[in-house]
PDB file of C-alpha atoms in Angstrom:
ATOM      1  CA  ALA I   1       0.242 -15.385   8.060  1.00 80.00           C
ATOM      2  CA  GLN I   2       2.641 -13.950   6.074  1.00 86.00           C
ATOM      3  CA  SER I   3       5.303 -11.115   7.084  1.00 92.00           C
ATOM      4  CA  VAL I   4       8.216  -8.804   5.842  1.00 96.00           C
ATOM      5  CA  ALA I   5      10.758  -7.503   7.341  1.00 96.00           C
ATOM      6  CA  GLN I   6      12.459  -3.981   6.706  1.00 97.00           C
ATOM      7  CA  PRO I   7      15.330  -4.309   8.739  1.00 96.00           C
ATOM      8  CA  GLU I   8      16.547  -0.789   8.628  1.00 96.00           C
ATOM      9  CA  ASP I   9      14.202   2.396   9.341  1.00 96.00           C
ATOM     10  CA  GLN I  10      16.980   4.967   7.600  1.00 97.00           C
ATOM     11  CA  VAL I  11      19.133   4.646   4.744  1.00 97.00           C
ATOM     12  CA  ASN I  12      21.726   7.395   3.932  1.00 97.00           C
ATOM     13  CA  VAL I  13      23.692   7.342   0.554  1.00 97.00           C
ATOM     14  CA  ALA I  14      25.913  10.024  -1.820  1.00 98.00           C
ATOM     15  CA  GLU I  15      24.234  11.234  -4.506  1.00 97.00           C
ATOM     16  CA  GLY I  16      25.900   9.003  -7.156  1.00 97.00           C
ATOM     17  CA  ASN I  17      26.376   6.063  -5.218  1.00 97.00           C
ATOM     18  CA  PRO I  18      24.230   2.531  -5.189  1.00 97.00           C
ATOM     19  CA  LEU I  19      21.508   2.530  -3.303  1.00 97.00           C
ATOM     20  CA  THR I  20      20.339  -0.883  -1.452  1.00 97.00           C
ATOM     21  CA  VAL I  21      17.065  -1.093   0.409  1.00 98.00           C
ATOM     22  CA  LYS I  22      17.046  -4.521   1.988  1.00 98.00           C
ATOM     23  CA  CYS I  23      13.454  -6.711   2.392  1.00 98.00           C
ATOM     24  CA  THR I  24      13.059 -10.122   3.648  1.00 97.00           C
ATOM     25  CA  TYR I  25       9.629 -11.977   4.031  1.00 96.00           C
ATOM     26  CA  SER I  26       7.649 -14.953   4.973  1.00 93.00           C
ATOM     27  CA  VAL I  27       4.511 -15.802   3.214  1.00 88.00           C
ATOM     28  CA  SER I  28       3.357 -20.044   2.823  1.00 84.00           C
ATOM     29  CA  GLY I  29       4.413 -20.704  -1.260  1.00 84.00           C
ATOM     30  CA  ASN I  30       5.254 -18.527  -3.729  1.00 85.00           C
ATOM     31  CA  PRO I  31       5.249 -14.948  -3.005  1.00 88.00           C
ATOM     32  CA  TYR I  32       4.081 -11.858  -5.295  1.00 91.00           C
ATOM     33  CA  LEU I  33       6.638  -9.404  -4.308  1.00 93.00           C
ATOM     34  CA  PHE I  34       6.014  -5.629  -4.855  1.00 94.00           C
ATOM     35  CA  TRP I  35       8.151  -2.705  -3.994  1.00 97.00           C
ATOM     36  CA  TYR I  36       6.781   0.876  -3.702  1.00 96.00           C
ATOM     37  CA  VAL I  37       7.897   4.711  -2.868  1.00 96.00           C
ATOM     38  CA  GLN I  38       5.658   6.855  -0.883  1.00 94.00           C
ATOM     39  CA  TYR I  39       6.999  10.963  -1.332  1.00 89.00           C
ATOM     40  CA  PRO I  40       5.425  13.509   1.637  1.00 82.00           C
ATOM     41  CA  ASN I  41       1.363  14.368   1.284  1.00 76.00           C
ATOM     42  CA  ARG I  42       1.585  12.021  -1.900  1.00 80.00           C
ATOM     43  CA  GLY I  43       0.174   8.197  -2.352  1.00 83.00           C
ATOM     44  CA  LEU I  44       2.257   5.202  -2.564  1.00 92.00           C
ATOM     45  CA  GLN I  45       3.413   4.962  -5.964  1.00 93.00           C
ATOM     46  CA  PHE I  46       4.282   1.259  -7.518  1.00 92.00           C
ATOM     47  CA  LEU I  47       7.688   0.591  -8.888  1.00 95.00           C
ATOM     48  CA  LEU I  48       7.842  -3.120  -9.096  1.00 94.00           C
ATOM     49  CA  LYS I  49       6.930  -7.043  -8.990  1.00 92.00           C
ATOM     50  CA  TYR I  50       8.435 -10.223  -9.291  1.00 92.00           C
ATOM     51  CA  ILE I  51       5.908 -12.886  -9.923  1.00 87.00           C
ATOM     52  CA  THR I  52       8.074 -15.180 -11.591  1.00 84.00           C
ATOM     53  CA  GLY I  53      10.900 -16.102 -13.653  1.00 85.00           C
ATOM     54  CA  ASP I  54      13.913 -13.848 -14.040  1.00 89.00           C
ATOM     55  CA  ASN I  55      14.999 -13.256 -10.440  1.00 91.00           C
ATOM     56  CA  LEU I  56      16.308  -9.341 -11.106  1.00 95.00           C
ATOM     57  CA  VAL I  57      13.088  -7.462 -11.906  1.00 95.00           C
ATOM     58  CA  LYS I  58      13.455  -3.658 -13.443  1.00 95.00           C
ATOM     59  CA  GLY I  59      11.282  -0.812 -12.314  1.00 93.00           C
ATOM     60  CA  SER I  60       9.887   2.728 -12.823  1.00 90.00           C
ATOM     61  CA  TYR I  61      12.804   6.068 -12.340  1.00 92.00           C
ATOM     62  CA  GLY I  62      16.172   3.203 -12.747  1.00 95.00           C
ATOM     63  CA  PHE I  63      15.125   1.180  -9.749  1.00 97.00           C
ATOM     64  CA  GLU I  64      15.539  -3.133 -10.073  1.00 97.00           C
ATOM     65  CA  ALA I  65      15.250  -5.427  -7.284  1.00 97.00           C
ATOM     66  CA  GLU I  66      16.359  -8.748  -6.928  1.00 96.00           C
ATOM     67  CA  PHE I  67      14.480 -12.144  -5.572  1.00 96.00           C
ATOM     68  CA  ASN I  68      15.829 -14.644  -3.667  1.00 95.00           C
ATOM     69  CA  LYS I  69      14.114 -17.199  -2.631  1.00 93.00           C
ATOM     70  CA  SER I  70      16.614 -19.179  -0.851  1.00 94.00           C
ATOM     71  CA  GLN I  71      17.504 -16.197   1.742  1.00 95.00           C
ATOM     72  CA  THR I  72      13.357 -15.098   1.044  1.00 95.00           C
ATOM     73  CA  SER I  73      14.581 -11.350   0.170  1.00 97.00           C
ATOM     74  CA  PHE I  74      13.324  -9.037  -2.273  1.00 97.00           C
ATOM     75  CA  HIS I  75      16.171  -6.165  -2.050  1.00 98.00           C
ATOM     76  CA  LEU I  76      15.588  -2.788  -3.871  1.00 98.00           C
ATOM     77  CA  LYS I  77      18.406  -1.626  -5.895  1.00 98.00           C
ATOM     78  CA  LYS I  78      19.907   1.421  -8.160  1.00 97.00           C
ATOM     79  CA  PRO I  79      22.995   1.297  -9.337  1.00 97.00           C
ATOM     80  CA  SER I  80      23.028   5.812  -8.616  1.00 97.00           C
ATOM     81  CA  ALA I  81      20.681   7.650  -6.938  1.00 97.00           C
ATOM     82  CA  LEU I  82      20.107  10.940  -7.236  1.00 96.00           C
ATOM     83  CA  VAL I  83      18.668  13.648  -4.331  1.00 96.00           C
ATOM     84  CA  SER I  84      14.786  13.033  -5.650  1.00 94.00           C
ATOM     85  CA  ASP I  85      15.060   9.526  -4.917  1.00 96.00           C
ATOM     86  CA  SER I  86      15.077  10.001  -0.920  1.00 96.00           C
ATOM     87  CA  ALA I  87      11.340   9.008   0.264  1.00 96.00           C
ATOM     88  CA  LEU I  88       9.499   6.404   2.185  1.00 96.00           C
ATOM     89  CA  TYR I  89       9.765   2.812   0.375  1.00 98.00           C
ATOM     90  CA  PHE I  90       7.633   0.165   1.498  1.00 97.00           C
ATOM     91  CA  CYS I  91       8.279  -3.646   0.394  1.00 97.00           C
ATOM     92  CA  ALA I  92       4.552  -5.981   0.327  1.00 95.00           C
ATOM     93  CA  VAL I  93       3.961  -9.265  -0.601  1.00 93.00           C
ATOM     94  CA  THR I  94       1.021 -11.347  -1.473  1.00 87.00           C
ATOM     95  CA  PRO I  95       1.180 -14.783  -1.615  1.00 76.00           C
ATOM     96  CA  THR I  96       0.536 -16.654  -4.820  1.00 70.00           C
ATOM     97  CA  GLY I  97      -2.603 -17.776  -5.720  1.00 64.00           C
ATOM     98  CA  SER I  98      -4.408 -16.337  -2.787  1.00 54.00           C
ATOM     99  CA  ALA I  99      -5.523 -12.959  -0.916  1.00 52.00           C
ATOM    100  CA  ARG I 100      -5.416 -10.474  -2.687  1.00 74.00           C
ATOM    101  CA  GLN I 101      -4.540  -8.438   0.357  1.00 83.00           C
ATOM    102  CA  LEU I 102      -0.802  -6.740   0.177  1.00 90.00           C
ATOM    103  CA  THR I 103       1.415  -7.202   4.008  1.00 92.00           C
ATOM    104  CA  PHE I 104       3.839  -4.594   3.665  1.00 95.00           C
ATOM    105  CA  GLY I 105       6.621  -4.019   5.861  1.00 96.00           C
ATOM    106  CA  SER I 106       7.068  -0.585   8.348  1.00 96.00           C
ATOM    107  CA  GLY I 107       8.659   1.217   5.730  1.00 97.00           C
ATOM    108  CA  THR I 108      12.955   2.514   5.100  1.00 97.00           C
ATOM    109  CA  GLN I 109      13.519   6.869   4.566  1.00 97.00           C
ATOM    110  CA  LEU I 110      15.505   6.768   1.748  1.00 97.00           C
ATOM    111  CA  THR I 111      17.539  10.418   1.938  1.00 97.00           C
ATOM    112  CA  VAL I 112      20.397  10.703  -1.001  1.00 97.00           C
ATOM    113  CA  LEU I 113      22.605  13.637   0.202  1.00 96.00           C
ATOM    114  CA  PRO I 114      23.936  15.923  -2.261  1.00 94.00           C
TER     115      PRO I 114
ATOM    116  CA  ASP G   1      -6.523   8.917 -15.912  1.00 53.00           C
ATOM    117  CA  THR G   2      -7.515  11.132 -13.245  1.00 75.00           C
ATOM    118  CA  GLY G   3      -6.209   7.874 -10.898  1.00 91.00           C
ATOM    119  CA  VAL G   4      -7.212   7.145  -7.760  1.00 95.00           C
ATOM    120  CA  SER G   5      -8.645   9.913  -5.469  1.00 95.00           C
ATOM    121  CA  GLN G   6     -10.278  10.161  -1.530  1.00 96.00           C
ATOM    122  CA  ASN G   7     -12.652  12.655   0.096  1.00 96.00           C
ATOM    123  CA  PRO G   8     -11.849  14.437   2.221  1.00 97.00           C
ATOM    124  CA  ARG G   9      -7.726  14.591   2.674  1.00 95.00           C
ATOM    125  CA  HIS G  10      -8.081  15.790   6.482  1.00 96.00           C
ATOM    126  CA  LYS G  11     -10.665  15.075   8.716  1.00 98.00           C
ATOM    127  CA  ILE G  12     -10.907  16.278  12.384  1.00 98.00           C
ATOM    128  CA  THR G  13     -13.663  14.703  14.406  1.00 98.00           C
ATOM    129  CA  LYS G  14     -14.619  14.872  18.219  1.00 97.00           C
ATOM    130  CA  ARG G  15     -14.532  11.148  19.968  1.00 97.00           C
ATOM    131  CA  GLY G  16     -17.505   8.924  19.249  1.00 97.00           C
ATOM    132  CA  GLN G  17     -19.151  11.166  16.137  1.00 98.00           C
ATOM    133  CA  ASN G  18     -19.426   9.136  12.739  1.00 98.00           C
ATOM    134  CA  VAL G  19     -17.305   9.530   9.983  1.00 98.00           C
ATOM    135  CA  THR G  20     -17.958   9.017   5.905  1.00 98.00           C
ATOM    136  CA  PHE G  21     -14.454   8.929   3.604  1.00 97.00           C
ATOM    137  CA  ARG G  22     -15.100   8.501  -0.215  1.00 98.00           C
ATOM    138  CA  CYS G  23     -12.877   7.102  -2.519  1.00 98.00           C
ATOM    139  CA  ASP G  24     -13.046   7.457  -6.455  1.00 97.00           C
ATOM    140  CA  PRO G  25     -11.420   4.431  -8.453  1.00 96.00           C
ATOM    141  CA  ILE G  26     -10.006   4.384 -11.624  1.00 94.00           C
ATOM    142  CA  SER G  27     -12.038   4.514 -13.687  1.00 91.00           C
ATOM    143  CA  GLU G  28     -12.385   1.564 -15.425  1.00 87.00           C
ATOM    144  CA  HIS G  29     -10.498  -0.365 -12.125  1.00 91.00           C
ATOM    145  CA  ASN G  30     -12.970  -2.919 -11.053  1.00 90.00           C
ATOM    146  CA  ARG G  31     -10.741  -3.667  -7.448  1.00 92.00           C
ATOM    147  CA  LEU G  32     -10.998  -1.776  -4.844  1.00 94.00           C
ATOM    148  CA  TYR G  33      -9.043  -2.045  -1.585  1.00 95.00           C
ATOM    149  CA  TRP G  34      -8.891   0.004   2.239  1.00 96.00           C
ATOM    150  CA  TYR G  35      -6.273   0.038   4.356  1.00 96.00           C
ATOM    151  CA  ARG G  36      -5.354   2.066   6.959  1.00 96.00           C
ATOM    152  CA  GLN G  37      -1.553   3.434   7.998  1.00 95.00           C
ATOM    153  CA  THR G  38      -0.403   4.751  11.661  1.00 94.00           C
ATOM    154  CA  LEU G  39       2.866   7.258  11.959  1.00 90.00           C
ATOM    155  CA  GLY G  40       5.692   4.681  10.963  1.00 87.00           C
ATOM    156  CA  GLN G  41       3.974   1.476  10.169  1.00 92.00           C
ATOM    157  CA  GLY G  42       3.048   0.240   6.054  1.00 94.00           C
ATOM    158  CA  PRO G  43      -0.333   0.301   5.425  1.00 95.00           C
ATOM    159  CA  GLU G  44      -2.832  -2.855   6.389  1.00 94.00           C
ATOM    160  CA  PHE G  45      -5.173  -4.186   5.075  1.00 93.00           C
ATOM    161  CA  LEU G  46      -8.883  -3.389   5.829  1.00 94.00           C
ATOM    162  CA  THR G  47     -11.039  -4.880   2.738  1.00 94.00           C
ATOM    163  CA  TYR G  48     -11.729  -5.135  -0.525  1.00 90.00           C
ATOM    164  CA  PHE G  49     -14.535  -5.169  -3.028  1.00 93.00           C
ATOM    165  CA  GLN G  50     -14.216  -6.749  -6.861  1.00 90.00           C
ATOM    166  CA  ASN G  51     -16.876  -4.851  -8.722  1.00 91.00           C
ATOM    167  CA  GLU G  52     -19.595  -4.407  -5.955  1.00 92.00           C
ATOM    168  CA  ALA G  53     -18.843  -7.338  -3.802  1.00 92.00           C
ATOM    169  CA  GLN G  54     -16.790  -6.923  -0.863  1.00 91.00           C
ATOM    170  CA  LEU G  55     -14.828 -10.628  -0.887  1.00 88.00           C
ATOM    171  CA  GLU G  56     -12.422 -10.000   2.345  1.00 86.00           C
ATOM    172  CA  LYS G  57     -11.970  -8.058   5.200  1.00 88.00           C
ATOM    173  CA  SER G  58      -9.820  -8.000   7.575  1.00 88.00           C
ATOM    174  CA  ARG G  59     -10.114  -8.799  11.494  1.00 86.00           C
ATOM    175  CA  LEU G  60      -9.020  -5.334  12.160  1.00 82.00           C
ATOM    176  CA  LEU G  61     -12.444  -3.914  10.746  1.00 85.00           C
ATOM    177  CA  SER G  62     -14.105  -4.001  13.350  1.00 88.00           C
ATOM    178  CA  ASP G  63     -18.400  -3.955  13.708  1.00 92.00           C
ATOM    179  CA  ARG G  64     -18.019   0.013  13.940  1.00 95.00           C
ATOM    180  CA  PHE G  65     -16.403   0.050  10.643  1.00 96.00           C
ATOM    181  CA  SER G  66     -18.665  -0.654   7.595  1.00 95.00           C
ATOM    182  CA  ALA G  67     -17.472  -0.009   3.748  1.00 96.00           C
ATOM    183  CA  GLU G  68     -19.416  -0.034   0.466  1.00 96.00           C
ATOM    184  CA  ARG G  69     -19.644  -0.310  -3.043  1.00 96.00           C
ATOM    185  CA  PRO G  70     -22.783   0.189  -4.177  1.00 91.00           C
ATOM    186  CA  LYS G  71     -22.434   0.222  -8.102  1.00 86.00           C
ATOM    187  CA  GLY G  72     -19.154  -0.858  -8.314  1.00 85.00           C
ATOM    188  CA  SER G  73     -17.350   2.176  -9.021  1.00 90.00           C
ATOM    189  CA  PHE G  74     -16.986   4.814  -5.883  1.00 96.00           C
ATOM    190  CA  SER G  75     -16.443   3.352  -2.461  1.00 97.00           C
ATOM    191  CA  THR G  76     -17.216   4.531   0.878  1.00 97.00           C
ATOM    192  CA  LEU G  77     -15.873   3.692   4.592  1.00 97.00           C
ATOM    193  CA  GLU G  78     -18.253   4.920   7.645  1.00 97.00           C
ATOM    194  CA  ILE G  79     -16.456   4.165  11.079  1.00 97.00           C
ATOM    195  CA  GLN G  80     -19.218   5.148  14.304  1.00 97.00           C
ATOM    196  CA  ARG G  81     -18.606   6.329  17.111  1.00 97.00           C
ATOM    197  CA  THR G  82     -15.231   6.713  16.619  1.00 97.00           C
ATOM    198  CA  GLU G  83     -11.943   6.489  19.143  1.00 96.00           C
ATOM    199  CA  GLN G  84      -9.170   7.851  19.271  1.00 96.00           C
ATOM    200  CA  GLY G  85      -7.465   4.694  17.910  1.00 95.00           C
ATOM    201  CA  ASP G  86      -9.105   5.278  15.260  1.00 96.00           C
ATOM    202  CA  SER G  87      -6.535   8.219  14.315  1.00 97.00           C
ATOM    203  CA  ALA G  88      -4.907   7.236  11.587  1.00 97.00           C
ATOM    204  CA  MET G  89      -4.198   7.620   7.071  1.00 96.00           C
ATOM    205  CA  TYR G  90      -7.001   5.859   5.545  1.00 97.00           C
ATOM    206  CA  LEU G  91      -5.665   4.593   2.051  1.00 96.00           C
ATOM    207  CA  CYS G  92      -7.920   3.213  -0.952  1.00 96.00           C
ATOM    208  CA  ALA G  93      -6.330   1.255  -3.687  1.00 95.00           C
ATOM    209  CA  SER G  94      -7.792  -0.009  -6.947  1.00 93.00           C
ATOM    210  CA  SER G  95      -6.581  -2.456  -9.798  1.00 90.00           C
ATOM    211  CA  LEU G  96      -7.788  -4.269 -12.705  1.00 87.00           C
ATOM    212  CA  ALA G  97      -8.191  -7.865 -12.700  1.00 77.00           C
ATOM    213  CA  PHE G  98      -5.702  -8.768 -15.253  1.00 69.00           C
ATOM    214  CA  GLY G  99      -4.083 -11.987 -15.328  1.00 63.00           C
ATOM    215  CA  GLN G 100      -1.523 -13.271 -12.677  1.00 61.00           C
ATOM    216  CA  VAL G 101      -1.454 -10.513 -10.490  1.00 71.00           C
ATOM    217  CA  ASP G 102      -2.956  -6.643 -10.473  1.00 78.00           C
ATOM    218  CA  GLU G 103      -0.936  -3.902  -9.346  1.00 85.00           C
ATOM    219  CA  GLN G 104      -2.392  -1.420  -6.694  1.00 90.00           C
ATOM    220  CA  TYR G 105      -2.502   1.922  -7.583  1.00 92.00           C
ATOM    221  CA  PHE G 106      -3.232   3.925  -4.346  1.00 94.00           C
ATOM    222  CA  GLY G 107      -5.298   7.351  -3.898  1.00 94.00           C
ATOM    223  CA  PRO G 108      -3.953   9.817  -1.629  1.00 93.00           C
ATOM    224  CA  GLY G 109      -5.548   8.840   1.625  1.00 95.00           C
ATOM    225  CA  THR G 110      -7.680  10.291   4.185  1.00 97.00           C
ATOM    226  CA  ARG G 111      -5.812  12.388   7.540  1.00 96.00           C
ATOM    227  CA  LEU G 112      -8.051  11.262  10.701  1.00 98.00           C
ATOM    228  CA  THR G 113      -7.484  12.499  13.699  1.00 98.00           C
ATOM    229  CA  VAL G 114      -9.767  12.091  16.418  1.00 98.00           C
ATOM    230  CA  THR G 115      -9.760  14.291  19.754  1.00 96.00           C
TER     231      THR G 115
END
């Protein structure tokens, strides 16, 4: 069975500084990997996905993520954080060519301080 | 494209009562998913439809839970004889099967409180 670990419950970063939200995964075979963001009282919003190819994936709102197969990681990054980036971030995985169900991590609360 | 909608947004019920939630997916999406999210956790998969066929069910989906998508459009999730442990946010998502993997678009959720 697949699993996702987000080792940090909370990440604080100053506005304008780079941010990283960490994610590691475990899956049989090759993974499809996703990042979603959740704002209060709103649904999960898709940010980006990795399927195959270039290990650096670019997504919405200036976010990007780097796939590292040897470290089984898919960390979310942004070069310059905004206060409006403050939200709950979830990493998710599903095995290639397998079930459609996403397995999510427990989430990381990102707070960008002005 | 009005997005995925869910009704009601909040439901408070007494233990032992039955509840039903509705999900309206994005209109052209042929796949529909139900997840459950408890406080401090990520969403957990419950079940998945392709058109009107229910193709997967999690072991989390006990006999008290049933989901339908009768015409391949909206879906309902019913919980019979609710228990306090059923209190959670129930999320619906939809996707359009295309290419290698489809992105799931989530609704705002229905928050269930069982008293």
